[in-house]
Amino acid sequence: MSAPRPADPHPETTGTASPALLRDFYRTMLTARLLDEEAVALQRQGVFPAYVSLRGQEAAQVGSAAALDRDHDFAFPTYREMAVALALDVDMVGYLASHRALWHGGLYDPMRSRFAPINAVVGGPVPHAVGWALGERLRGDPGCAIAYFGDGASSEGDVHEAMNFAAVFAAPVVFFCQNNQWALSVPNDRQVAGGSIAARAAGYGMPGVTVDGNDVVAVHTAVREALERARSGAGPSVIEARTYRLGPHSTSDDPGRYRDPDEERRWRGRDPIARLRAVLERDGHADTAFFEEAEREAGEQAIRIRDGVSSAPPPGGEEMFTHVYREPTEALRAQQRAWREEAEL
């Protein structure tokens, strides 16, 4: 495990952030990268049935999460937002429990972390985010929702219906699309019409912004401005963070079957972690000691989380009856009694 080295000797960022915030971004992004590597290894070892890597998308996730008001806002993730969870201080052993199939949605507290249960339905988190945001508006509370989805999900009807509904009712929500160029094996030019995903926002009467998703400062600035707009009552926005998934769609995918290796090499040269490191070095905001300490701490945290999720005991079988209905039906109670009788044999 090691941090990527800068590929661009003259890195650029859009927007401003304090040196302390930049260093925090770097630590979190690096921890996410190393934890992602551990998670892939756990799947290869048979601990996880499957895993979806976020490698290459750390800036989009950490920059967006850092813009949230941790007391009032709420994030609605897909199955790939591990770095968002990390940035929001989610219990990462509990988060990764879902990838080990110990519990659907993870064994963590969504209300404390402001991070909704993992949603594996393509486009599924988006209408949930709009519903929550509308509830905030009707209550007169200041919270905003951020809905995460990918470029492939942008073609789903649920996403468009949610955008239209949010615009009509001025729901305080930010639609955050991580456009990683590939909807599994389908490239952008075969599934996105109209020039960009952000351009679709105009059809719903809301602003749409395209941002460099590998520039953590640019992402943070764009999301912060969209949240301020939503909080002021001006309604929703669409942000398209153009990034790239450096690995396969999931651990069962082989991108070599459909991606050009030259394309992958070009995007590796824009690695968001290496890029941020180059900015920190160029501007004198971090020295060698900082990077060595950041790598040591990130590696230790990744290993601690890996070991925690590997050794976590599975929940008891009776929990399959616990969260089916708020008021259990007689049929469910009968099934539970039958399970108990069989378990006692």
Short mmCIF file of C-alpha atoms in Angstrom, two decimals:
data_model
loop_
_atom_site.label_atom_id
_atom_site.label_comp_id
_atom_site.label_asym_id
_atom_site.label_seq_id
_atom_site.Cartn_x
_atom_site.Cartn_y
_atom_site.Cartn_z
CA MET A 1 0.00 0.00 0.00
CA SER A 2 1.47 3.31 -1.02
CA ALA A 3 0.28 6.75 -2.02
CA PRO A 4 0.33 7.58 -5.75
CA ARG A 5 3.00 9.98 -6.91
CA PRO A 6 2.16 13.16 -8.83
CA ALA A 7 2.04 12.73 -12.60
CA ASP A 8 1.39 16.39 -13.49
CA PRO A 9 4.25 18.74 -12.52
CA HIS A 10 1.95 21.76 -12.78
CA PRO A 11 -1.31 20.73 -11.09
CA GLU A 12 -4.22 23.12 -11.10
CA THR A 13 -7.19 23.51 -8.79
CA THR A 14 -10.34 25.55 -9.19
CA GLY A 15 -11.48 27.50 -6.14
CA THR A 16 -9.79 28.07 -2.82
CA ALA A 17 -9.41 26.07 0.37
CA SER A 18 -7.32 26.55 3.47
CA PRO A 19 -4.08 24.56 3.82
CA ALA A 20 -5.59 22.73 6.80
CA LEU A 21 -8.64 21.70 4.76
CA LEU A 22 -6.44 20.54 1.88
CA ARG A 23 -4.44 18.38 4.26
CA ASP A 24 -7.67 16.93 5.68
CA PHE A 25 -8.84 16.16 2.14
CA TYR A 26 -5.57 14.38 1.44
CA ARG A 27 -5.72 12.24 4.58
CA THR A 28 -9.30 11.17 3.94
CA MET A 29 -8.77 10.48 0.24
CA LEU A 30 -5.65 8.43 0.96
CA THR A 31 -7.40 6.43 3.68
CA ALA A 32 -10.26 5.72 1.27
CA ARG A 33 -7.80 4.52 -1.38
CA LEU A 34 -5.99 2.17 0.99
CA LEU A 35 -9.23 0.87 2.51
CA ASP A 36 -10.55 0.28 -0.99
CA GLU A 37 -7.49 -1.85 -1.74
CA GLU A 38 -8.10 -3.87 1.42
CA ALA A 39 -11.75 -4.36 0.49
CA VAL A 40 -10.83 -5.66 -2.96
CA ALA A 41 -8.40 -8.08 -1.31
CA LEU A 42 -11.13 -9.25 1.08
CA GLN A 43 -13.33 -10.09 -1.88
CA ARG A 44 -10.53 -12.00 -3.59
CA GLN A 45 -10.02 -13.95 -0.37
CA GLY A 46 -13.70 -14.88 -0.20
CA VAL A 47 -14.61 -12.68 2.78
CA PHE A 48 -16.82 -10.41 0.66
CA PRO A 49 -19.11 -12.00 -1.92
CA ALA A 50 -18.64 -8.88 -4.08
CA TYR A 51 -17.28 -5.36 -3.86
CA VAL A 52 -17.52 -2.17 -5.95
CA SER A 53 -14.36 -0.08 -6.03
CA LEU A 54 -14.30 3.73 -5.90
CA ARG A 55 -10.66 3.98 -7.01
CA GLY A 56 -10.20 7.23 -8.93
CA GLN A 57 -13.33 8.89 -7.53
CA GLU A 58 -11.95 9.91 -4.13
CA ALA A 59 -11.91 13.65 -4.87
CA ALA A 60 -15.54 13.71 -6.03
CA GLN A 61 -16.69 11.87 -2.92
CA VAL A 62 -14.57 13.52 -0.24
CA GLY A 63 -14.97 17.03 -1.67
CA SER A 64 -18.74 16.74 -1.84
CA ALA A 65 -19.15 15.18 1.60
CA ALA A 66 -16.98 17.84 3.24
CA ALA A 67 -19.38 20.55 2.06
CA LEU A 68 -22.31 19.10 4.03
CA ASP A 69 -23.65 20.55 7.27
CA ARG A 70 -23.17 17.56 9.55
CA ASP A 71 -25.92 18.72 11.91
CA HIS A 72 -28.68 19.17 9.34
CA ASP A 73 -27.90 17.74 5.89
CA PHE A 74 -28.27 14.14 4.75
CA ALA A 75 -26.38 12.08 2.15
CA PHE A 76 -28.13 9.40 0.09
CA PRO A 77 -25.53 6.99 -1.35
CA THR A 78 -25.35 4.24 -3.90
CA TYR A 79 -23.19 1.17 -3.33
CA ARG A 80 -19.96 3.00 -4.31
CA GLU A 81 -19.78 5.94 -1.86
CA MET A 82 -17.33 4.44 0.61
CA ALA A 83 -15.25 7.64 0.71
CA VAL A 84 -18.38 9.69 1.48
CA ALA A 85 -19.07 7.39 4.41
CA LEU A 86 -15.49 7.76 5.59
CA ALA A 87 -15.63 11.56 5.32
CA LEU A 88 -18.85 11.62 7.37
CA ASP A 89 -17.32 9.50 10.15
CA VAL A 90 -19.58 6.52 9.53
CA ASP A 91 -18.64 3.40 11.50
CA MET A 92 -16.68 1.80 8.66
CA VAL A 93 -16.79 -1.72 10.05
CA GLY A 94 -20.56 -1.36 10.15
CA TYR A 95 -20.57 0.14 6.65
CA LEU A 96 -18.52 -2.69 5.14
CA ALA A 97 -20.70 -5.25 6.88
CA SER A 98 -23.11 -4.85 3.97
CA HIS A 99 -20.40 -5.97 1.53
CA ARG A 100 -19.83 -9.03 3.67
CA ALA A 101 -23.59 -9.67 3.45
CA LEU A 102 -24.00 -9.46 7.22
CA TRP A 103 -26.77 -6.90 6.99
CA HIS A 104 -28.56 -5.14 4.15
CA GLY A 105 -27.62 -1.46 4.19
CA GLY A 106 -24.88 -1.80 6.81
CA LEU A 107 -24.57 -1.98 10.58
CA TYR A 108 -24.21 1.71 11.38
CA ASP A 109 -26.46 4.50 12.62
CA PRO A 110 -27.74 6.52 9.62
CA MET A 111 -29.23 9.25 11.80
CA ARG A 112 -26.02 9.92 13.70
CA SER A 113 -23.82 9.89 10.62
CA ARG A 114 -26.34 11.63 8.31
CA PHE A 115 -25.60 8.90 5.78
CA ALA A 116 -28.59 6.90 4.56
CA PRO A 117 -28.48 3.11 4.16
CA ILE A 118 -26.61 1.83 1.11
CA ASN A 119 -28.90 1.61 -1.90
CA ALA A 120 -27.96 -0.88 -4.61
CA VAL A 121 -30.87 0.01 -6.93
CA VAL A 122 -29.59 2.00 -9.92
CA GLY A 123 -30.91 5.52 -9.37
CA GLY A 124 -32.64 4.39 -6.17
CA PRO A 125 -31.20 6.95 -3.73
CA VAL A 126 -32.38 9.91 -5.83
CA PRO A 127 -36.16 9.84 -5.14
CA HIS A 128 -35.41 9.02 -1.49
CA ALA A 129 -33.27 12.16 -1.24
CA VAL A 130 -36.00 14.28 -2.79
CA GLY A 131 -38.61 12.93 -0.40
CA TRP A 132 -36.43 13.64 2.61
CA ALA A 133 -35.59 17.13 1.32
CA LEU A 134 -39.23 17.97 0.74
CA GLY A 135 -39.96 16.88 4.30
CA GLU A 136 -37.30 19.31 5.54
CA ARG A 137 -38.88 22.12 3.53
CA LEU A 138 -42.39 21.38 4.79
CA ARG A 139 -41.15 21.34 8.39
CA GLY A 140 -39.28 24.58 7.90
CA ASP A 141 -35.99 22.91 8.87
CA PRO A 142 -32.65 23.95 7.29
CA GLY A 143 -31.39 20.57 6.08
CA CYS A 144 -30.47 19.78 2.48
CA ALA A 145 -30.10 16.41 0.81
CA ILE A 146 -27.39 15.30 -1.57
CA ALA A 147 -28.32 12.48 -3.93
CA TYR A 148 -25.44 10.41 -5.33
CA PHE A 149 -25.79 8.63 -8.63
CA GLY A 150 -23.71 7.68 -11.64
CA ASP A 151 -23.84 8.51 -15.33
CA GLY A 152 -25.64 5.24 -16.03
CA ALA A 153 -28.29 6.00 -13.42
CA SER A 154 -28.90 9.38 -15.09
CA SER A 155 -30.78 7.48 -17.80
CA GLU A 156 -33.20 5.93 -15.31
CA GLY A 157 -36.77 7.22 -15.18
CA ASP A 158 -36.68 7.47 -11.38
CA VAL A 159 -33.92 10.07 -11.60
CA HIS A 160 -35.80 12.27 -14.06
CA GLU A 161 -39.05 12.02 -12.15
CA ALA A 162 -37.23 12.96 -8.96
CA MET A 163 -35.58 15.96 -10.62
CA ASN A 164 -38.87 17.22 -11.98
CA PHE A 165 -40.63 16.76 -8.64
CA ALA A 166 -37.82 18.51 -6.77
CA ALA A 167 -37.86 21.46 -9.17
CA VAL A 168 -41.64 21.89 -9.04
CA PHE A 169 -41.64 21.91 -5.23
CA ALA A 170 -38.29 23.69 -4.78
CA ALA A 171 -36.96 20.85 -2.65
CA PRO A 172 -33.55 21.58 -1.09
CA VAL A 173 -31.57 18.84 -2.80
CA VAL A 174 -28.32 18.62 -4.74
CA PHE A 175 -28.25 15.98 -7.49
CA PHE A 176 -24.62 14.89 -7.55
CA CYS A 177 -23.66 12.75 -10.54
CA GLN A 178 -20.26 11.09 -10.54
CA ASN A 179 -19.75 10.69 -14.24
CA ASN A 180 -16.98 8.09 -14.31
CA GLN A 181 -17.35 7.75 -18.11
CA TRP A 182 -18.72 4.20 -18.11
CA ALA A 183 -22.15 2.86 -17.18
CA LEU A 184 -20.65 -0.55 -16.52
CA SER A 185 -19.53 -1.32 -20.10
CA VAL A 186 -21.48 1.43 -21.91
CA PRO A 187 -19.53 4.66 -22.62
CA ASN A 188 -20.97 8.15 -22.27
CA ASP A 189 -21.38 8.71 -26.00
CA ARG A 190 -23.75 5.73 -26.23
CA GLN A 191 -26.02 6.65 -23.32
CA VAL A 192 -25.93 10.42 -22.70
CA ALA A 193 -27.52 12.75 -25.25
CA GLY A 194 -27.62 16.53 -25.12
CA GLY A 195 -23.94 17.13 -24.52
CA SER A 196 -23.73 16.37 -20.81
CA ILE A 197 -25.69 15.22 -17.78
CA ALA A 198 -25.57 18.72 -16.31
CA ALA A 199 -27.27 20.07 -19.46
CA ARG A 200 -30.38 18.06 -18.59
CA ALA A 201 -30.98 20.35 -15.60
CA ALA A 202 -32.27 23.10 -17.87
CA GLY A 203 -35.24 20.95 -18.78
CA TYR A 204 -36.33 21.05 -15.16
CA GLY A 205 -35.68 24.73 -14.61
CA MET A 206 -32.67 24.27 -12.35
CA PRO A 207 -28.99 25.11 -12.76
CA GLY A 208 -26.59 22.45 -13.95
CA VAL A 209 -22.85 22.62 -13.40
CA THR A 210 -20.07 20.47 -14.81
CA VAL A 211 -16.99 20.27 -12.61
CA ASP A 212 -13.65 18.49 -12.75
CA GLY A 213 -14.38 15.55 -10.49
CA ASN A 214 -10.67 14.88 -9.90
CA ASP A 215 -10.18 18.36 -8.42
CA VAL A 216 -11.29 18.07 -4.80
CA VAL A 217 -11.35 21.85 -4.30
CA ALA A 218 -13.51 22.43 -7.37
CA VAL A 219 -15.96 19.75 -6.24
CA HIS A 220 -16.12 21.13 -2.70
CA THR A 221 -16.74 24.67 -3.98
CA ALA A 222 -19.49 23.62 -6.40
CA VAL A 223 -21.34 21.52 -3.83
CA ARG A 224 -21.04 24.20 -1.14
CA GLU A 225 -22.55 26.80 -3.49
CA ALA A 226 -25.37 24.44 -4.53
CA LEU A 227 -26.17 23.72 -0.87
CA GLU A 228 -26.23 27.42 -0.06
CA ARG A 229 -28.62 27.97 -2.95
CA ALA A 230 -30.89 25.16 -1.80
CA ARG A 231 -30.81 26.35 1.82
CA SER A 232 -31.84 29.83 0.76
CA GLY A 233 -35.04 28.46 -0.79
CA ALA A 234 -33.89 28.72 -4.43
CA GLY A 235 -34.39 24.99 -5.06
CA PRO A 236 -32.34 22.09 -6.41
CA SER A 237 -29.27 21.92 -8.63
CA VAL A 238 -27.45 19.32 -10.70
CA ILE A 239 -23.69 18.87 -10.39
CA GLU A 240 -21.88 16.61 -12.83
CA ALA A 241 -18.46 15.67 -11.50
CA ARG A 242 -16.48 14.32 -14.43
CA THR A 243 -14.13 11.66 -13.12
CA TYR A 244 -13.05 8.12 -13.97
CA ARG A 245 -13.25 4.76 -12.28
CA LEU A 246 -9.72 3.45 -12.50
CA GLY A 247 -10.75 -0.11 -11.71
CA PRO A 248 -13.52 -2.43 -12.86
CA HIS A 249 -17.19 -1.69 -12.28
CA SER A 250 -17.15 -4.38 -9.61
CA THR A 251 -14.99 -7.32 -8.63
CA SER A 252 -16.91 -9.47 -11.12
CA ASP A 253 -16.15 -7.14 -14.05
CA ASP A 254 -13.28 -7.19 -16.56
CA PRO A 255 -12.85 -3.69 -18.08
CA GLY A 256 -10.20 -5.06 -20.42
CA ARG A 257 -13.06 -6.43 -22.51
CA TYR A 258 -14.45 -3.00 -23.35
CA ARG A 259 -11.98 -0.22 -22.39
CA ASP A 260 -8.98 1.07 -24.29
CA PRO A 261 -5.78 0.72 -22.20
CA ASP A 262 -4.59 4.09 -23.51
CA GLU A 263 -7.71 5.72 -22.03
CA GLU A 264 -6.97 4.13 -18.67
CA ARG A 265 -3.35 5.32 -18.77
CA ARG A 266 -4.43 8.90 -19.53
CA TRP A 267 -6.78 8.97 -16.57
CA ARG A 268 -4.21 7.41 -14.24
CA GLY A 269 -2.08 10.43 -15.04
CA ARG A 270 -4.87 12.54 -13.52
CA ASP A 271 -5.10 10.53 -10.31
CA PRO A 272 -6.92 12.80 -7.80
CA ILE A 273 -4.71 11.86 -4.83
CA ALA A 274 -1.47 12.41 -6.71
CA ARG A 275 -2.88 15.66 -8.02
CA LEU A 276 -3.70 16.95 -4.54
CA ARG A 277 -0.30 15.91 -3.26
CA ALA A 278 1.34 17.90 -6.04
CA VAL A 279 -0.71 20.97 -5.09
CA LEU A 280 0.28 20.64 -1.45
CA GLU A 281 3.94 20.28 -2.37
CA ARG A 282 3.91 23.09 -4.90
CA ASP A 283 2.32 25.58 -2.52
CA GLY A 284 4.41 24.57 0.47
CA HIS A 285 1.43 23.34 2.50
CA ALA A 286 2.94 19.93 3.33
CA ASP A 287 6.37 18.36 3.59
CA THR A 288 7.77 14.85 3.37
CA ALA A 289 7.09 14.23 7.05
CA PHE A 290 3.41 15.04 6.57
CA PHE A 291 3.03 12.61 3.67
CA GLU A 292 4.86 9.82 5.49
CA GLU A 293 2.71 10.31 8.59
CA ALA A 294 -0.48 10.49 6.51
CA GLU A 295 0.39 7.23 4.77
CA ARG A 296 1.22 5.50 8.04
CA GLU A 297 -2.02 6.62 9.72
CA ALA A 298 -4.14 5.82 6.66
CA GLY A 299 -2.61 2.36 6.38
CA GLU A 300 -3.17 1.61 10.05
CA GLN A 301 -6.79 2.76 9.84
CA ALA A 302 -7.42 0.67 6.74
CA ILE A 303 -5.98 -2.44 8.40
CA ARG A 304 -7.95 -1.83 11.60
CA ILE A 305 -11.20 -1.57 9.63
CA ARG A 306 -10.28 -4.61 7.51
CA ASP A 307 -9.64 -6.73 10.56
CA GLY A 308 -12.79 -5.47 12.25
CA VAL A 309 -15.10 -6.38 9.41
CA SER A 310 -13.34 -9.71 8.81
CA SER A 311 -13.91 -10.80 12.40
CA ALA A 312 -17.36 -9.29 12.93
CA PRO A 313 -19.85 -11.99 13.99
CA PRO A 314 -22.88 -12.48 11.78
CA PRO A 315 -26.23 -11.37 13.22
CA GLY A 316 -28.47 -13.98 14.78
CA GLY A 317 -30.88 -15.72 12.47
CA GLU A 318 -33.89 -14.34 14.36
CA GLU A 319 -33.09 -10.87 13.04
CA MET A 320 -34.61 -11.89 9.72
CA PHE A 321 -37.98 -11.29 11.38
CA THR A 322 -37.14 -8.09 13.24
CA HIS A 323 -37.43 -5.35 10.62
CA VAL A 324 -40.03 -6.68 8.18
CA TYR A 325 -43.03 -4.77 9.53
CA ARG A 326 -43.40 -2.09 12.17
CA GLU A 327 -46.28 -4.17 13.60
CA PRO A 328 -45.55 -7.84 12.84
CA THR A 329 -48.36 -9.77 11.16
CA GLU A 330 -49.66 -13.01 12.60
CA ALA A 331 -48.17 -14.88 9.65
CA LEU A 332 -44.74 -13.42 10.42
CA ARG A 333 -45.09 -14.30 14.11
CA ALA A 334 -45.98 -17.87 13.12
CA GLN A 335 -42.86 -18.08 10.95
CA GLN A 336 -40.78 -16.73 13.82
CA ARG A 337 -42.20 -19.33 16.23
CA ALA A 338 -41.50 -22.08 13.71
CA TRP A 339 -37.93 -20.86 13.29
CA ARG A 340 -37.39 -20.85 17.07
CA GLU A 341 -38.73 -24.39 17.39
CA GLU A 342 -36.49 -25.63 14.61
CA ALA A 343 -33.47 -23.79 16.04
CA GLU A 344 -33.98 -25.53 19.39
CA LEU A 345 -33.92 -29.00 17.86
#
